[in-house]
CSV table of C-alpha atoms and ligand atoms in Angstrom, one decimal:
chain,number,residue,atom,x,y,z
A,1,PHE,CA,-13.2,-21.6,-16.1
A,2,MET,CA,-11.5,-25.0,-16.6
A,3,LYS,CA,-12.8,-28.6,-16.3
A,4,PHE,CA,-10.6,-31.5,-15.6
A,5,SER,CA,-11.4,-35.2,-16.0
A,6,CYS,CA,-9.1,-38.3,-16.7
A,7,VAL,CA,-8.6,-42.1,-17.8
A,8,PRO,CA,-6.0,-44.3,-17.2
A,9,HIS,CA,-5.9,-45.6,-21.1
A,10,LEU,CA,-6.1,-44.1,-24.5
A,11,ASP,CA,-8.9,-46.6,-25.5
A,12,LYS,CA,-11.2,-45.2,-22.9
A,13,ARG,CA,-11.3,-41.7,-24.0
A,14,LYS,CA,-14.3,-39.9,-24.8
A,15,GLY,CA,-14.6,-37.3,-28.0
A,16,ALA,CA,-12.7,-33.9,-27.9
A,17,GLU,CA,-12.0,-31.3,-30.5
A,18,ALA,CA,-8.3,-32.4,-30.4
A,19,LEU,CA,-6.0,-35.3,-29.2
A,20,VAL,CA,-2.9,-33.9,-28.1
A,21,LEU,CA,0.2,-36.0,-28.2
A,22,PRO,CA,3.4,-34.8,-26.8
A,23,LEU,CA,6.5,-36.1,-28.3
A,24,PHE,CA,10.3,-35.9,-27.3
A,25,GLN,CA,12.7,-35.0,-30.2
A,26,LYS,CA,14.5,-38.1,-31.4
A,27,LYS,CA,17.7,-38.8,-33.3
A,28,GLY,CA,16.2,-40.7,-36.1
A,29,LYS,CA,12.9,-41.2,-37.2
A,30,LEU,CA,10.0,-40.3,-34.8
A,31,SER,CA,8.1,-43.1,-33.5
A,32,LEU,CA,5.0,-43.5,-31.2
A,33,PRO,CA,5.1,-45.1,-27.9
A,34,LYS,CA,3.6,-48.5,-27.8
A,35,GLU,CA,0.1,-47.4,-26.1
A,36,LEU,CA,-0.2,-45.1,-29.2
A,37,LYS,CA,0.0,-48.0,-31.8
A,38,SER,CA,-3.8,-47.8,-32.4
A,39,ILE,CA,-3.6,-44.3,-33.9
A,40,GLU,CA,-0.4,-44.7,-35.9
A,41,SER,CA,-2.2,-45.2,-39.1
A,42,SER,CA,-3.9,-41.9,-38.5
A,43,LEU,CA,-0.5,-40.4,-38.5
A,44,SER,CA,1.3,-42.3,-40.9
A,45,SER,CA,1.8,-39.4,-43.4
A,46,VAL,CA,3.2,-36.7,-41.0
A,47,LEU,CA,5.4,-39.2,-39.5
A,48,SER,CA,6.7,-40.6,-42.9
A,49,THR,CA,7.5,-37.2,-44.2
A,50,GLU,CA,9.7,-36.3,-41.1
A,51,ASP,CA,8.5,-32.8,-41.4
A,52,PHE,CA,7.6,-32.8,-37.7
A,53,LYS,CA,10.9,-33.1,-35.6
A,54,GLY,CA,9.6,-33.0,-31.9
A,55,LYS,CA,11.5,-29.7,-31.3
A,56,GLU,CA,10.5,-27.6,-28.2
A,57,GLY,CA,7.0,-26.0,-28.9
A,58,GLU,CA,6.8,-27.4,-32.6
A,59,ILE,CA,3.2,-28.5,-33.7
A,60,ALA,CA,1.8,-30.5,-36.3
A,61,LEU,CA,-1.8,-30.6,-36.9
A,62,VAL,CA,-3.5,-33.6,-38.4
A,63,TYR,CA,-6.9,-34.0,-39.5
A,64,ALA,CA,-7.7,-37.6,-38.5
A,65,GLN,CA,-10.2,-40.1,-39.4
A,66,LYS,CA,-11.9,-42.7,-37.5
A,67,GLN,CA,-10.8,-41.1,-34.2
A,68,PRO,CA,-13.2,-39.8,-31.5
A,69,GLU,CA,-11.6,-36.3,-32.0
A,70,LYS,CA,-11.5,-34.4,-35.5
A,71,ARG,CA,-7.9,-33.1,-35.0
A,72,ILE,CA,-4.7,-34.8,-33.6
A,73,ILE,CA,-2.1,-32.4,-32.6
A,74,LEU,CA,1.6,-33.4,-32.1
A,75,LEU,CA,3.4,-31.3,-29.5
A,76,GLY,CA,7.3,-31.3,-29.6
A,77,LEU,CA,8.8,-31.4,-26.3
A,78,GLY,CA,12.5,-31.1,-27.3
A,79,GLU,CA,15.2,-33.4,-26.5
A,80,GLU,CA,14.4,-35.5,-23.5
A,81,ASP,CA,17.9,-35.3,-21.9
A,82,LYS,CA,17.5,-31.5,-21.9
A,83,LYS,CA,14.0,-31.6,-20.4
A,84,THR,CA,13.2,-29.1,-17.4
A,85,THR,CA,9.9,-28.0,-16.0
A,86,GLU,CA,10.3,-24.8,-17.9
A,87,SER,CA,11.1,-26.2,-21.3
A,88,ILE,CA,7.8,-28.4,-20.6
A,89,ARG,CA,6.1,-25.2,-19.7
A,90,ARG,CA,7.2,-23.4,-22.7
A,91,SER,CA,6.1,-26.2,-25.1
A,92,PHE,CA,2.6,-26.3,-23.5
A,93,ALA,CA,2.3,-22.5,-23.5
A,94,SER,CA,2.9,-22.6,-27.5
A,95,LEU,CA,0.3,-25.5,-27.5
A,96,GLY,CA,-2.2,-23.3,-25.3
A,97,LYS,CA,-1.7,-20.3,-27.8
A,98,PHE,CA,-2.3,-22.5,-30.8
A,99,CYS,CA,-5.4,-24.0,-29.4
A,100,ILE,CA,-6.9,-20.4,-28.5
A,101,SER,CA,-6.0,-19.2,-31.9
A,102,LYS,CA,-8.0,-22.3,-33.6
A,103,LYS,CA,-10.6,-22.0,-31.3
A,104,ILE,CA,-10.0,-25.6,-29.8
A,105,SER,CA,-11.6,-25.6,-26.3
A,106,LYS,CA,-11.8,-29.1,-25.5
A,107,LEU,CA,-8.6,-31.4,-25.5
A,108,ASN,CA,-7.8,-34.8,-24.8
A,109,LEU,CA,-4.4,-34.5,-23.5
A,110,TYR,CA,-2.1,-37.7,-23.4
A,111,ILE,CA,0.4,-37.4,-20.7
A,112,PRO,CA,3.3,-40.0,-21.6
A,113,GLU,CA,5.3,-39.3,-18.5
A,114,LYS,CA,3.7,-38.2,-15.0
A,115,ASP,CA,6.4,-36.0,-14.2
A,116,ILE,CA,5.7,-33.6,-16.9
A,117,LEU,CA,2.1,-32.9,-15.8
A,118,ARG,CA,2.8,-29.8,-13.6
A,119,GLY,CA,4.7,-28.1,-16.3
A,120,ALA,CA,2.3,-29.1,-19.0
A,121,LEU,CA,-0.7,-27.6,-16.8
A,122,GLU,CA,1.3,-24.6,-15.9
A,123,GLY,CA,2.1,-23.9,-19.5
A,124,LEU,CA,-1.5,-24.5,-20.7
A,125,LEU,CA,-3.3,-22.3,-17.9
A,126,LEU,CA,-1.0,-19.7,-17.7
A,127,VAL,CA,-1.7,-18.7,-21.3
A,128,ASN,CA,-5.3,-19.4,-21.0
A,129,TYR,CA,-6.1,-15.8,-19.9
A,130,GLN,CA,-7.6,-12.7,-21.5
A,131,PHE,CA,-8.2,-9.4,-20.0
A,132,THR,CA,-11.4,-8.3,-21.5
A,133,ILE,CA,-13.1,-6.1,-18.8
A,134,LEU,CA,-12.3,-3.0,-20.9
A,135,LYS,CA,-13.1,-4.2,-24.5
A,136,GLY,CA,-16.2,-2.9,-26.0
A,137,GLU,CA,-19.1,-5.2,-27.0
A,138,GLY,CA,-18.4,-5.4,-30.7
A,139,SER,CA,-14.6,-6.5,-30.1
A,140,LYS,CA,-15.6,-8.8,-27.2
A,141,GLU,CA,-17.6,-10.8,-29.6
A,142,LYS,CA,-14.4,-11.4,-31.9
A,143,LEU,CA,-12.1,-12.5,-29.0
A,144,PRO,CA,-11.0,-16.2,-29.3
A,145,LYS,CA,-12.7,-18.6,-26.8
A,146,LEU,CA,-10.4,-19.8,-24.2
A,147,MET,CA,-9.9,-23.6,-23.6
A,148,ASP,CA,-12.4,-24.9,-20.9
A,149,GLU,CA,-12.1,-28.7,-20.7
A,150,ILE,CA,-8.9,-30.8,-20.7
A,151,HIS,CA,-9.4,-34.7,-20.5
A,152,LEU,CA,-6.0,-36.2,-19.3
A,153,ILE,CA,-5.2,-39.5,-20.8
A,154,GLY,CA,-2.9,-41.7,-18.9
A,155,CYS,CA,-3.8,-40.3,-15.5
A,156,GLY,CA,-5.7,-41.2,-12.2
A,157,LYS,CA,-7.1,-39.6,-9.1
A,158,HIS,CA,-3.5,-38.3,-7.8
A,159,GLU,CA,-2.9,-36.4,-11.1
A,160,LEU,CA,-6.4,-35.1,-11.3
A,161,ASP,CA,-5.7,-33.7,-7.8
A,162,LEU,CA,-2.5,-32.0,-9.0
A,163,ALA,CA,-4.5,-30.5,-11.7
A,164,GLU,CA,-7.0,-28.9,-9.6
A,165,LYS,CA,-4.5,-27.5,-7.3
A,166,THR,CA,-2.5,-26.1,-10.3
A,167,LEU,CA,-5.7,-24.5,-11.5
A,168,THR,CA,-6.3,-22.8,-8.0
A,169,ILE,CA,-2.8,-21.4,-8.3
A,170,CYS,CA,-3.2,-20.3,-11.6
A,171,GLU,CA,-6.5,-18.7,-10.6
A,172,GLY,CA,-4.5,-16.9,-7.9
A,173,VAL,CA,-2.5,-15.6,-11.1
A,174,TYR,CA,-5.4,-14.6,-13.2
A,175,PHE,CA,-7.0,-12.7,-10.0
A,176,ALA,CA,-3.5,-10.6,-9.6
A,177,ARG,CA,-3.3,-10.1,-13.5
A,178,ASP,CA,-7.0,-8.6,-13.6
A,179,LEU,CA,-5.9,-6.1,-10.7
A,180,ALA,CA,-2.6,-5.1,-12.4
A,181,ASN,CA,-4.5,-4.9,-15.9
A,182,GLY,CA,-7.3,-2.9,-14.7
A,183,ASN,CA,-7.7,0.8,-15.3
A,184,ALA,CA,-6.3,2.9,-12.7
A,185,GLN,CA,-9.8,4.9,-12.7
A,186,ASP,CA,-11.3,1.6,-11.4
A,187,VAL,CA,-8.5,0.0,-9.4
A,188,THR,CA,-8.2,2.6,-6.7
A,189,PRO,CA,-7.1,2.1,-3.0
A,190,GLN,CA,-10.7,1.9,-2.2
A,191,PHE,CA,-11.2,-0.8,-4.8
A,192,LEU,CA,-8.2,-2.6,-3.3
A,193,GLU,CA,-9.8,-2.3,0.0
A,194,LYS,CA,-13.0,-3.9,-1.4
A,195,VAL,CA,-11.3,-6.7,-3.1
A,196,ALA,CA,-9.6,-7.4,0.6
A,197,VAL,CA,-13.1,-7.5,2.2
A,198,GLY,CA,-14.6,-9.8,-0.5
A,199,LEU,CA,-11.7,-12.4,0.2
A,200,SER,CA,-12.9,-12.3,3.8
A,201,LYS,CA,-16.5,-12.8,2.8
A,202,GLN,CA,-15.6,-15.7,0.6
A,203,PHE,CA,-13.1,-17.4,3.3
A,204,HIS,CA,-13.8,-17.6,6.9
A,205,THR,CA,-10.3,-18.1,7.5
A,206,ILE,CA,-9.4,-14.5,6.3
A,207,LYS,CA,-9.8,-11.5,8.4
A,208,THR,CA,-9.4,-8.3,7.0
A,209,THR,CA,-8.8,-5.0,8.6
A,210,LEU,CA,-8.7,-1.6,7.0
A,211,LEU,CA,-7.3,1.7,8.5
A,212,THR,CA,-9.2,4.8,7.7
A,213,LYS,CA,-7.3,7.9,6.7
A,214,LYS,CA,-8.0,9.2,10.2
A,215,GLU,CA,-6.4,6.2,11.9
A,216,ILE,CA,-3.6,6.2,9.4
A,217,GLU,CA,-3.0,9.9,10.7
A,218,LYS,CA,-3.4,8.7,14.2
A,219,GLU,CA,-0.8,5.9,13.5
A,220,GLN,CA,1.6,8.7,12.1
A,221,MET,CA,2.2,7.1,9.0
A,222,GLY,CA,3.8,10.3,7.7
A,223,LEU,CA,5.4,8.8,4.4
A,224,LEU,CA,2.3,7.2,3.1
A,225,LEU,CA,0.1,10.3,3.9
A,226,ALA,CA,2.9,12.4,2.0
A,227,VAL,CA,2.6,10.6,-1.1
A,228,ASN,CA,-1.0,10.7,-0.8
A,229,GLN,CA,-1.3,14.8,-0.5
A,230,GLY,CA,-1.6,15.2,-4.3
A,231,SER,CA,-4.4,12.7,-4.5
A,232,SER,CA,-8.0,13.2,-4.8
A,233,LEU,CA,-8.9,9.8,-3.0
A,234,ASP,CA,-8.0,8.6,0.5
A,235,PRO,CA,-5.1,6.4,1.2
A,236,ALA,CA,-5.7,2.9,2.2
A,237,PHE,CA,-3.8,0.7,4.4
A,238,ILE,CA,-5.1,-2.8,4.3
A,239,ILE,CA,-4.2,-5.8,6.6
A,240,ALA,CA,-5.7,-9.1,5.6
A,241,GLU,CA,-4.6,-12.3,7.7
A,242,TYR,CA,-5.2,-15.9,6.9
A,243,LYS,CA,-4.9,-18.5,9.7
A,244,GLY,CA,-4.4,-21.8,8.4
A,245,ASN,CA,-2.3,-23.1,11.4
A,246,PRO,CA,-3.9,-21.5,14.4
A,247,LYS,CA,-1.6,-23.5,17.0
A,248,SER,CA,1.5,-22.1,15.2
A,249,LYS,CA,3.4,-18.7,15.9
A,250,ASP,CA,5.0,-18.9,12.8
A,251,LYS,CA,3.7,-16.1,10.4
A,252,THR,CA,4.5,-15.1,6.9
A,253,VAL,CA,3.9,-11.2,6.2
A,254,LEU,CA,3.8,-10.2,2.8
A,255,VAL,CA,4.1,-6.5,2.2
A,256,GLY,CA,2.8,-5.2,-1.2
A,257,LYS,CA,3.4,-1.9,-2.8
A,258,GLY,CA,0.0,-0.4,-3.7
A,259,ILE,CA,0.5,2.6,-6.0
A,260,THR,CA,-2.4,2.6,-8.2
A,261,TYR,CA,-1.0,5.0,-10.5
A,262,ASP,CA,2.2,6.6,-10.4
A,263,THR,CA,2.6,9.8,-12.3
A,264,GLY,CA,6.0,10.4,-10.5
A,265,GLY,CA,4.4,13.3,-8.7
A,266,LEU,CA,6.2,16.7,-9.1
A,267,ASN,CA,9.1,14.9,-10.5
A,268,LEU,CA,6.8,13.9,-13.3
A,269,LYS,CA,7.6,10.8,-15.5
A,270,PRO,CA,8.0,11.7,-19.2
A,271,THR,CA,6.2,10.0,-22.0
A,272,GLY,CA,7.0,6.5,-22.6
A,273,PHE,CA,7.7,5.9,-18.7
A,274,MET,CA,4.1,6.4,-17.5
A,275,GLU,CA,1.8,4.5,-19.6
A,276,THR,CA,1.8,1.4,-17.9
A,277,MET,CA,1.9,3.0,-14.2
A,278,ARG,CA,-1.4,1.4,-13.5
A,279,ALA,CA,0.4,-1.6,-12.8
A,280,ASP,CA,2.4,0.2,-10.0
A,281,MET,CA,0.2,-1.9,-7.5
A,282,GLY,CA,1.5,-5.0,-8.8
A,283,GLY,CA,2.9,-5.9,-5.4
A,284,ALA,CA,-0.6,-5.4,-3.8
A,285,ALA,CA,-2.1,-7.7,-6.5
A,286,LEU,CA,0.4,-10.4,-6.0
A,287,CYS,CA,-0.3,-10.4,-2.1
A,288,LEU,CA,-4.0,-10.6,-2.9
A,289,GLY,CA,-3.7,-13.1,-5.4
A,290,THR,CA,-1.7,-15.2,-3.2
A,291,LEU,CA,-3.8,-14.8,-0.2
A,292,LYS,CA,-6.7,-15.9,-2.3
A,293,ALA,CA,-4.9,-19.1,-3.5
A,294,VAL,CA,-3.4,-20.1,-0.1
A,295,ALA,CA,-7.0,-19.7,1.5
A,296,GLU,CA,-8.5,-21.9,-1.6
A,297,LEU,CA,-5.7,-24.6,-1.0
A,298,GLU,CA,-6.3,-24.5,2.9
A,299,LEU,CA,-2.5,-24.5,3.4
A,300,PRO,CA,-1.5,-25.0,6.9
A,301,VAL,CA,0.3,-21.7,7.2
A,302,ASN,CA,-0.3,-18.3,8.9
A,303,LEU,CA,-0.3,-15.5,6.2
A,304,THR,CA,-0.8,-11.8,6.7
A,305,ILE,CA,-0.8,-9.3,3.9
A,306,VAL,CA,-0.3,-5.6,4.3
A,307,ILE,CA,-0.9,-3.1,1.5
A,308,PRO,CA,-0.1,0.4,1.6
A,309,SER,CA,-2.0,2.2,-0.9
A,310,THR,CA,-2.5,5.6,-2.6
A,311,ASP,CA,-1.9,7.0,-6.2
A,312,ASN,CA,1.0,9.2,-6.8
A,313,SER,CA,-0.7,12.3,-8.4
A,314,ILE,CA,0.1,16.0,-9.0
A,315,GLY,CA,-2.1,18.7,-7.3
A,316,SER,CA,-1.8,21.8,-5.3
A,317,LYS,CA,-1.3,19.9,-2.3
A,318,SER,CA,1.4,17.5,-3.7
A,319,PHE,CA,4.4,16.7,-1.4
A,320,LYS,CA,7.5,18.4,-2.9
A,321,PRO,CA,11.2,17.9,-3.7
A,322,GLY,CA,13.1,19.0,-0.5
A,323,ASP,CA,10.0,18.6,1.9
A,324,ILE,CA,11.1,16.5,5.2
A,325,TYR,CA,8.5,14.1,6.5
A,326,LYS,CA,8.2,11.8,9.8
A,327,GLY,CA,7.3,8.0,9.1
A,328,PHE,CA,5.8,5.5,11.2
A,329,SER,CA,9.2,4.6,12.6
A,330,GLY,CA,9.9,8.0,14.0
A,331,LYS,CA,12.8,8.6,11.2
A,332,THR,CA,12.6,11.5,9.2
A,333,VAL,CA,13.0,11.6,5.3
A,334,GLU,CA,13.9,14.2,3.0
A,335,ILE,CA,12.1,13.8,-0.4
A,336,ALA,CA,14.9,14.1,-3.0
A,337,ASN,CA,12.6,12.8,-5.8
A,338,THR,CA,8.7,12.5,-5.4
A,339,ASP,CA,8.9,9.5,-8.0
A,340,ALA,CA,10.8,7.3,-5.3
A,341,GLU,CA,7.4,6.9,-3.5
A,342,GLY,CA,7.2,3.3,-3.3
A,343,ARG,CA,9.8,3.0,-0.5
A,344,LEU,CA,8.1,5.8,1.2
A,345,VAL,CA,4.9,4.0,1.7
A,346,LEU,CA,6.6,0.3,2.1
A,347,ALA,CA,8.8,1.9,5.1
A,348,ASP,CA,5.5,2.8,6.8
A,349,ALA,CA,4.1,-0.4,6.0
A,350,LEU,CA,7.2,-2.7,7.0
A,351,ALA,CA,7.6,-0.6,10.1
A,352,TYR,CA,4.0,-1.4,11.2
A,353,ALA,CA,4.1,-4.6,10.3
A,354,GLU,CA,7.2,-5.3,12.6
A,355,LYS,CA,5.6,-3.3,15.6
A,356,TYR,CA,2.0,-4.9,15.3
A,357,LEU,CA,2.0,-8.2,13.6
A,358,ALA,CA,4.6,-10.4,15.1
A,359,PRO,CA,6.0,-11.6,11.9
A,360,THR,CA,8.3,-14.5,11.7
A,361,ARG,CA,9.5,-13.2,8.2
A,362,ILE,CA,8.5,-10.4,6.1
A,363,ILE,CA,8.7,-10.6,2.3
A,364,ASP,CA,8.1,-7.4,0.6
A,365,PHE,CA,7.0,-7.2,-3.3
A,366,ALA,CA,7.1,-3.9,-5.3
A,367,THR,CA,7.5,-2.4,-8.9
A,368,LEU,CA,10.2,-0.4,-7.3
A,369,THR,CA,12.6,1.1,-9.6
A,370,GLY,CA,13.6,1.5,-13.5
A,371,ALA,CA,17.2,0.8,-12.0
A,372,GLN,CA,16.5,-2.8,-11.4
A,373,ASP,CA,15.4,-3.3,-14.8
A,374,ILE,CA,18.7,-1.8,-15.9
A,375,ALA,CA,20.6,-4.3,-13.7
A,376,LEU,CA,18.8,-7.4,-14.6
A,377,GLY,CA,16.5,-7.0,-17.5
A,378,PRO,CA,13.2,-8.6,-17.5
A,379,GLU,CA,14.8,-12.1,-16.9
A,380,ALA,CA,14.5,-11.7,-13.1
A,381,ALA,CA,13.7,-9.7,-10.2
A,382,GLY,CA,16.2,-8.3,-7.8
A,383,LEU,CA,16.2,-10.0,-4.3
A,384,PHE,CA,17.3,-7.8,-1.5
A,385,THR,CA,17.6,-9.5,2.0
A,386,ASN,CA,19.2,-9.7,5.3
A,387,ASN,CA,18.4,-13.4,5.7
A,388,GLU,CA,20.6,-16.3,4.3
A,389,GLU,CA,17.9,-19.1,5.2
A,390,LEU,CA,15.1,-17.1,3.5
A,391,THR,CA,17.3,-16.3,0.5
A,392,LYS,CA,18.0,-19.9,0.1
A,393,ALA,CA,14.2,-20.9,0.3
A,394,PHE,CA,13.3,-18.2,-1.9
A,395,GLN,CA,15.9,-19.1,-4.8
A,396,LYS,CA,14.5,-22.8,-4.5
A,397,ALA,CA,10.9,-21.5,-4.9
A,398,SER,CA,12.0,-19.3,-7.6
A,399,ALA,CA,13.8,-22.0,-9.6
A,400,ALA,CA,10.5,-24.4,-9.3
A,401,THR,CA,8.4,-21.7,-10.6
A,402,PHE,CA,10.7,-20.2,-13.1
A,403,GLU,CA,9.7,-16.7,-11.3
A,404,ARG,CA,13.5,-16.0,-11.1
A,405,VAL,CA,14.9,-13.8,-8.4
A,406,TRP,CA,18.7,-12.6,-8.2
A,407,PRO,CA,20.2,-11.7,-5.1
A,408,MET,CA,21.7,-8.2,-4.8
A,409,PRO,CA,24.0,-6.7,-2.2
A,410,VAL,CA,23.1,-4.8,0.6
A,411,PHE,CA,26.5,-3.3,1.5
A,412,GLU,CA,26.7,-1.0,4.6
A,413,GLU,CA,28.4,1.7,2.6
A,414,TYR,CA,25.2,2.5,0.4
A,415,LYS,CA,23.9,4.1,3.7
A,416,ASP,CA,26.3,6.9,3.1
A,417,GLY,CA,24.6,8.0,-0.1
A,418,LEU,CA,21.3,8.3,1.6
A,419,LYS,CA,22.8,10.8,4.1
A,420,SER,CA,20.7,14.2,4.5
A,421,ASP,CA,21.5,17.5,5.8
A,422,HIS,CA,18.4,17.9,7.7
A,423,ALA,CA,16.8,14.6,7.9
A,424,ASP,CA,17.5,11.4,9.2
A,425,LEU,CA,17.8,10.0,5.4
A,426,LYS,CA,16.9,10.8,1.9
A,427,ASN,CA,14.7,8.7,-0.3
A,428,VAL,CA,17.1,8.4,-3.1
A,429,GLY,CA,20.8,7.7,-3.0
A,430,ALA,CA,23.2,10.1,-4.3
B,501,ZN,ZN1,7.6,6.3,-8.6
B,502,ZN,ZN1,6.4,3.7,-8.0
């Protein structure tokens, strides 16, 4: 929970635990902008030693007297001509971590230039998160307190609106993080159903439809059902629709992989590769978090999310390498490797979305393959697309948020590797 308020001038500010002054790196001696002259005397020692250079993310803590705050924090923003939204985000992320470690939860934040505000708030808010659900009571008490109040100095109503919007978006991120961090034992396909139903109760603009296992069978989603065979839980197929622009036919469909735990199936993952697999529903978490933020912001768009969900477990009924199954699209797939289960459940969801949901565009999010990590590392997600316009829009959004994507080729020839002797295709390339 975070509260924002604002004042136009420094001398109108109220008390807080710390006053934050962001400063760009200067060639010579650091000097304060004119507006800050009234606190220069409190900072004379730190400014005269030149210990603080204003480098990106650099922090100097000063215990000031005769100010409404006990502390003044100087925050380095790096060189001004190299400034990007991401460099601002990084600087403020380091400030956020510092404040949390020092239990500083109420900040007076001076904003020297309005164009840094978005990056500043994103940097602060994205680190202002803890996953505590699985901590015991004893260790919960010892956790640092998160920041809960930011008083923006040098700002007005417009900036306050931006702050509220940024908070709503970041809350969508927290929502997705909680789902991805949650224990696989708790975050089951049925739990994801509950979350989606919860959103439709919270927002009248969202309508959620759940397919039962019987309905999934009736729709002949043979690939989702194949992956689900080894599970003790039913699969889920979740459709949640947000109508923010009922007059328009334009509709974006997001499809998110909802494998709530991926053991790899009979092609079992080795130790070191399985431990994080509760997050194999990251695509589904992203869809739900996005839907929540979009509904909260009342964006004038139509957005539908589709989540095929099951765990990929081992049991006497598990699907087996060499098996052949028919998917929703009618194509048959030979299972070359049971650990390539994501594409199977997504194939059914994509074919379903195309047939029933009248999408203008479909965007599919998934934790799909370790090979992607080898290709690009953790710096960027692979982007596979058959639409140039969408690619451009996606790259623009990815640059603005620094959630980077990188286009990967989709060559015709790759199809040859997926040929199967007995089925229409295999689920892993040769
Ligand atoms: Zn897998
Ligand atoms: Zn997987």
